């Protein structure tokens, strides 16, 4: 059966005190509403659902974010209430399927909670996600009869004192046959304390029509928490990060402190990886077996081979690091870098778009860019590949077993042939032959007639 998933995201989010629409604020590097869309698309459904996001405040920002995706955007020009918001999607919703309503600012609902909720939808019943939070303040309360059957939701502002004492609250998330929404939403009234068209009034209508309202509870309360301000955003970020840390540890990685790791993408770890504090992972990162990571490292879209050690304060982006390598401390590995087995990058080394062959070493204070380097090469401290002439970039080619003395400048395009030896302090502008010592620096002279200057006394 067709499922329409309607994500409400038209509200302003005044308490964020931000120029950015609330649902575009990032959690773990992804906008809140993207988490909800991703959850919706991961649901186990017999048919691909249609995902509709209802937007209003800051619509252009949300619109450009989802441009070119399957997400269908629906405009709610005036925010007249949650019922009115869902009603804006009716023209594009199927009449004979199921509708699931989600919220763009409730980012962490688990797929299994939503799948359980969808199972409650039959021709004679609907599903409602409810919870019992520490405080029910601000939420709609779930009203039940003596037999425990749900009869209505009453908003806090419309509630009697007795109803305010009800602990069970409406998370807002519900699932129901779409035909009912087509029938009922156009008939909603806004004569209530807030003058809004409440989606929650659908519950009483369902009961009136003889449907049972089946409730489902989330496994963890955080699944249903919304973000209204930056404090709540930070709390959910920590909750999410702790979940990611737990997955890594469950899969066999050791974390120095599960409260000090940030996964803003996907990380896969092999066996016995050791991750020290303050690691940040973005995009897709894959660690092999026995990878060890020092404190304060940042990884973005990279692969680290078995047995490799990344030392403290290293940043690696769009790179492939081979097995048994050593990188850092304080290394910056930029896009397009490949390190073969056993290669070493030391401190204050920057590598960009370079292929570093097996066992080659770039150990200190060096820039290597646009370079193809063979095996067993040793690059001395302070070496710079001059890859850019201000207009174009050129390649430096360094063959196997080359030794470059400290503080050398390799002006590309240039080739250092196999086994070549470059004297320290050389400026290399022409290709150099194999297995010979090349020195490109001024000859050292001593001036015998020189006298130390003395101060003038006037
Ligand atoms: C709503 C529920 C309440 C529930 C609570 C859970 C109603 C009437 N009340 O209350 O029972 O306990 O959520 O958090 O549904 N939105 C729109 N367009 C609108 C109005 C709202 O897109 O015209 C969006 C908002 O951006 C927000 C969500 O719907 O993401 C909820 O709206 P909000 O005004 O926060 O509803 P509550 O009053 O909190
Ligand atoms: Ca709310």
PDB file of N, CA and C in Angstrom, residues 69-117:
ATOM      1  N   UNK A  69      16.296  16.405  -5.373  1.00  0.00           N
ATOM      2  CA  UNK A  69      16.042  15.139  -4.670  1.00  0.00           C
ATOM      3  C   UNK A  69      14.594  14.715  -4.911  1.00  0.00           C
ATOM      4  N   UNK A  70      14.243  13.540  -4.368  1.00  0.00           N
ATOM      5  CA  UNK A  70      12.873  13.024  -4.528  1.00  0.00           C
ATOM      6  C   UNK A  70      11.885  13.689  -3.583  1.00  0.00           C
ATOM      7  N   UNK A  71      12.403  14.479  -2.643  1.00  0.00           N
ATOM      8  CA  UNK A  71      11.515  15.090  -1.647  1.00  0.00           C
ATOM      9  C   UNK A  71      10.571  16.082  -2.323  1.00  0.00           C
ATOM     10  N   UNK A  72       9.287  15.943  -1.999  1.00  0.00           N
ATOM     11  CA  UNK A  72       8.288  16.853  -2.566  1.00  0.00           C
ATOM     12  C   UNK A  72       8.036  17.991  -1.574  1.00  0.00           C
ATOM     13  N   UNK A  73       8.202  19.215  -2.030  1.00  0.00           N
ATOM     14  CA  UNK A  73       8.005  20.349  -1.122  1.00  0.00           C
ATOM     15  C   UNK A  73       6.601  20.910  -1.269  1.00  0.00           C
ATOM     16  N   UNK A  74       5.998  21.179  -0.125  1.00  0.00           N
ATOM     17  CA  UNK A  74       4.633  21.697  -0.081  1.00  0.00           C
ATOM     18  C   UNK A  74       4.694  23.014   0.673  1.00  0.00           C
ATOM     19  N   UNK A  75       4.020  24.033   0.165  1.00  0.00           N
ATOM     20  CA  UNK A  75       4.114  25.345   0.796  1.00  0.00           C
ATOM     21  C   UNK A  75       2.915  25.630   1.693  1.00  0.00           C
ATOM     22  N   UNK A  76       3.220  26.068   2.894  1.00  0.00           N
ATOM     23  CA  UNK A  76       2.174  26.552   3.792  1.00  0.00           C
ATOM     24  C   UNK A  76       2.470  28.038   3.993  1.00  0.00           C
ATOM     25  N   UNK A  77       1.717  28.869   3.306  1.00  0.00           N
ATOM     26  CA  UNK A  77       2.065  30.292   3.278  1.00  0.00           C
ATOM     27  C   UNK A  77       1.845  30.972   4.616  1.00  0.00           C
ATOM     28  N   UNK A  78       0.776  30.565   5.306  1.00  0.00           N
ATOM     29  CA  UNK A  78       0.533  31.101   6.650  1.00  0.00           C
ATOM     30  C   UNK A  78       0.507  29.920   7.601  1.00  0.00           C
ATOM     31  N   UNK A  79       1.140  30.054   8.765  1.00  0.00           N
ATOM     32  CA  UNK A  79       1.191  28.934   9.698  1.00  0.00           C
ATOM     33  C   UNK A  79      -0.053  28.953  10.589  1.00  0.00           C
ATOM     34  N   UNK A  80      -1.091  28.273  10.103  1.00  0.00           N
ATOM     35  CA  UNK A  80      -2.381  28.318  10.800  1.00  0.00           C
ATOM     36  C   UNK A  80      -2.618  27.094  11.669  1.00  0.00           C
ATOM     37  N   UNK A  81      -1.581  26.292  11.879  1.00  0.00           N
ATOM     38  CA  UNK A  81      -1.716  25.136  12.761  1.00  0.00           C
ATOM     39  C   UNK A  81      -1.294  23.841  12.087  1.00  0.00           C
ATOM     40  N   UNK A  82      -1.069  22.814  12.924  1.00  0.00           N
ATOM     41  CA  UNK A  82      -0.546  21.542  12.403  1.00  0.00           C
ATOM     42  C   UNK A  82      -1.543  20.852  11.465  1.00  0.00           C
ATOM     43  N   UNK A  83      -2.845  21.004  11.766  1.00  0.00           N
ATOM     44  CA  UNK A  83      -3.867  20.394  10.897  1.00  0.00           C
ATOM     45  C   UNK A  83      -3.880  21.072   9.538  1.00  0.00           C
ATOM     46  N   UNK A  84      -3.782  22.382   9.551  1.00  0.00           N
ATOM     47  CA  UNK A  84      -3.720  23.170   8.320  1.00  0.00           C
ATOM     48  C   UNK A  84      -2.459  22.809   7.521  1.00  0.00           C
ATOM     49  N   UNK A  85      -1.362  22.583   8.238  1.00  0.00           N
ATOM     50  CA  UNK A  85      -0.092  22.231   7.576  1.00  0.00           C
ATOM     51  C   UNK A  85      -0.237  20.919   6.807  1.00  0.00           C
ATOM     52  N   UNK A  86      -0.778  19.887   7.462  1.00  0.00           N
ATOM     53  CA  UNK A  86      -0.948  18.600   6.768  1.00  0.00           C
ATOM     54  C   UNK A  86      -1.921  18.763   5.602  1.00  0.00           C
ATOM     55  N   UNK A  87      -2.941  19.593   5.799  1.00  0.00           N
ATOM     56  CA  UNK A  87      -3.955  19.791   4.746  1.00  0.00           C
ATOM     57  C   UNK A  87      -3.332  20.336   3.459  1.00  0.00           C
ATOM     58  N   UNK A  88      -2.238  21.086   3.577  1.00  0.00           N
ATOM     59  CA  UNK A  88      -1.601  21.642   2.371  1.00  0.00           C
ATOM     60  C   UNK A  88      -1.052  20.539   1.460  1.00  0.00           C
ATOM     61  N   UNK A  89      -0.798  19.371   2.061  1.00  0.00           N
ATOM     62  CA  UNK A  89      -0.249  18.265   1.258  1.00  0.00           C
ATOM     63  C   UNK A  89      -1.344  17.400   0.650  1.00  0.00           C
ATOM     64  N   UNK A  90      -2.593  17.574   1.093  1.00  0.00           N
ATOM     65  CA  UNK A  90      -3.688  16.706   0.618  1.00  0.00           C
ATOM     66  C   UNK A  90      -3.766  16.586  -0.908  1.00  0.00           C
ATOM     67  N   UNK A  91      -3.642  17.690  -1.652  1.00  0.00           N
ATOM     68  CA  UNK A  91      -3.780  17.578  -3.112  1.00  0.00           C
ATOM     69  C   UNK A  91      -2.791  16.613  -3.760  1.00  0.00           C
ATOM     70  N   UNK A  92      -1.637  16.380  -3.113  1.00  0.00           N
ATOM     71  CA  UNK A  92      -0.651  15.474  -3.719  1.00  0.00           C
ATOM     72  C   UNK A  92      -0.594  14.126  -2.999  1.00  0.00           C
ATOM     73  N   UNK A  93      -1.472  13.942  -2.004  1.00  0.00           N
ATOM     74  CA  UNK A  93      -1.466  12.672  -1.266  1.00  0.00           C
ATOM     75  C   UNK A  93      -2.466  11.696  -1.869  1.00  0.00           C
ATOM     76  N   UNK A  94      -2.093  10.410  -1.852  1.00  0.00           N
ATOM     77  CA  UNK A  94      -3.009   9.421  -2.416  1.00  0.00           C
ATOM     78  C   UNK A  94      -4.207   9.269  -1.480  1.00  0.00           C
ATOM     79  N   UNK A  95      -5.331   8.783  -2.015  1.00  0.00           N
ATOM     80  CA  UNK A  95      -6.552   8.686  -1.207  1.00  0.00           C
ATOM     81  C   UNK A  95      -6.691   7.305  -0.587  1.00  0.00           C
ATOM     82  N   UNK A  96      -5.971   6.337  -1.134  1.00  0.00           N
ATOM     83  CA  UNK A  96      -6.213   4.973  -0.632  1.00  0.00           C
ATOM     84  C   UNK A  96      -5.007   4.374   0.105  1.00  0.00           C
ATOM     85  N   UNK A  97      -4.065   5.210   0.485  1.00  0.00           N
ATOM     86  CA  UNK A  97      -2.901   4.678   1.207  1.00  0.00           C
ATOM     87  C   UNK A  97      -2.932   5.037   2.679  1.00  0.00           C
ATOM     88  N   UNK A  98      -1.729   5.060   3.249  1.00  0.00           N
ATOM     89  CA  UNK A  98      -1.554   5.399   4.660  1.00  0.00           C
ATOM     90  C   UNK A  98      -0.730   6.678   4.742  1.00  0.00           C
ATOM     91  N   UNK A  99      -1.040   7.535   5.710  1.00  0.00           N
ATOM     92  CA  UNK A  99      -0.240   8.734   5.924  1.00  0.00           C
ATOM     93  C   UNK A  99       0.472   8.649   7.264  1.00  0.00           C
ATOM     94  N   UNK A 100       1.748   8.993   7.245  1.00  0.00           N
ATOM     95  CA  UNK A 100       2.530   9.087   8.480  1.00  0.00           C
ATOM     96  C   UNK A 100       2.928  10.549   8.620  1.00  0.00           C
ATOM     97  N   UNK A 101       2.631  11.150   9.778  1.00  0.00           N
ATOM     98  CA  UNK A 101       2.994  12.546  10.006  1.00  0.00           C
ATOM     99  C   UNK A 101       4.214  12.623  10.919  1.00  0.00           C
ATOM    100  N   UNK A 102       5.237  13.297  10.453  1.00  0.00           N
ATOM    101  CA  UNK A 102       6.465  13.490  11.235  1.00  0.00           C
ATOM    102  C   UNK A 102       6.737  14.989  11.345  1.00  0.00           C
ATOM    103  N   UNK A 103       7.757  15.352  12.148  1.00  0.00           N
ATOM    104  CA  UNK A 103       8.068  16.762  12.394  1.00  0.00           C
ATOM    105  C   UNK A 103       9.521  17.044  12.027  1.00  0.00           C
ATOM    106  N   UNK A 104       9.720  18.116  11.309  1.00  0.00           N
ATOM    107  CA  UNK A 104      11.062  18.467  10.865  1.00  0.00           C
ATOM    108  C   UNK A 104      12.008  18.818  11.988  1.00  0.00           C
ATOM    109  N   UNK A 105      11.469  19.115  13.163  1.00  0.00           N
ATOM    110  CA  UNK A 105      12.333  19.475  14.293  1.00  0.00           C
ATOM    111  C   UNK A 105      12.395  18.368  15.343  1.00  0.00           C
ATOM    112  N   UNK A 106      11.936  17.172  14.983  1.00  0.00           N
ATOM    113  CA  UNK A 106      12.065  15.995  15.866  1.00  0.00           C
ATOM    114  C   UNK A 106      12.938  15.002  15.107  1.00  0.00           C
ATOM    115  N   UNK A 107      14.271  15.120  15.273  1.00  0.00           N
ATOM    116  CA  UNK A 107      15.174  14.470  14.322  1.00  0.00           C
ATOM    117  C   UNK A 107      15.505  13.005  14.581  1.00  0.00           C
ATOM    118  N   UNK A 108      15.288  12.506  15.797  1.00  0.00           N
ATOM    119  CA  UNK A 108      15.909  11.227  16.133  1.00  0.00           C
ATOM    120  C   UNK A 108      14.946  10.072  16.386  1.00  0.00           C
ATOM    121  N   UNK A 109      13.788  10.113  15.780  1.00  0.00           N
ATOM    122  CA  UNK A 109      12.849   9.002  15.956  1.00  0.00           C
ATOM    123  C   UNK A 109      13.426   7.750  15.287  1.00  0.00           C
ATOM    124  N   UNK A 110      13.354   6.621  15.982  1.00  0.00           N
ATOM    125  CA  UNK A 110      13.932   5.385  15.439  1.00  0.00           C
ATOM    126  C   UNK A 110      12.989   4.765  14.416  1.00  0.00           C
ATOM    127  N   UNK A 111      13.559   4.159  13.393  1.00  0.00           N
ATOM    128  CA  UNK A 111      12.726   3.544  12.356  1.00  0.00           C
ATOM    129  C   UNK A 111      11.823   2.458  12.942  1.00  0.00           C
ATOM    130  N   UNK A 112      12.341   1.692  13.928  1.00  0.00           N
ATOM    131  CA  UNK A 112      11.476   0.611  14.432  1.00  0.00           C
ATOM    132  C   UNK A 112      10.263   1.136  15.189  1.00  0.00           C
ATOM    133  N   UNK A 113      10.391   2.312  15.821  1.00  0.00           N
ATOM    134  CA  UNK A 113       9.212   2.901  16.478  1.00  0.00           C
ATOM    135  C   UNK A 113       8.165   3.255  15.425  1.00  0.00           C
ATOM    136  N   UNK A 114       8.632   3.816  14.309  1.00  0.00           N
ATOM    137  CA  UNK A 114       7.694   4.238  13.258  1.00  0.00           C
ATOM    138  C   UNK A 114       7.093   3.032  12.541  1.00  0.00           C
ATOM    139  N   UNK A 115       7.904   1.991  12.389  1.00  0.00           N
ATOM    140  CA  UNK A 115       7.382   0.774  11.759  1.00  0.00           C
ATOM    141  C   UNK A 115       6.299   0.143  12.634  1.00  0.00           C
ATOM    142  N   UNK A 116       6.519   0.128  13.966  1.00  0.00           N
ATOM    143  CA  UNK A 116       5.479  -0.385  14.881  1.00  0.00           C
ATOM    144  C   UNK A 116       4.218   0.457  14.767  1.00  0.00           C
ATOM    145  N   UNK A 117       4.424   1.762  14.638  1.00  0.00           N
ATOM    146  CA  UNK A 117       3.281   2.673  14.552  1.00  0.00           C
ATOM    147  C   UNK A 117       2.461   2.381  13.282  1.00  0.00           C
TER     148      UNK A 117
END
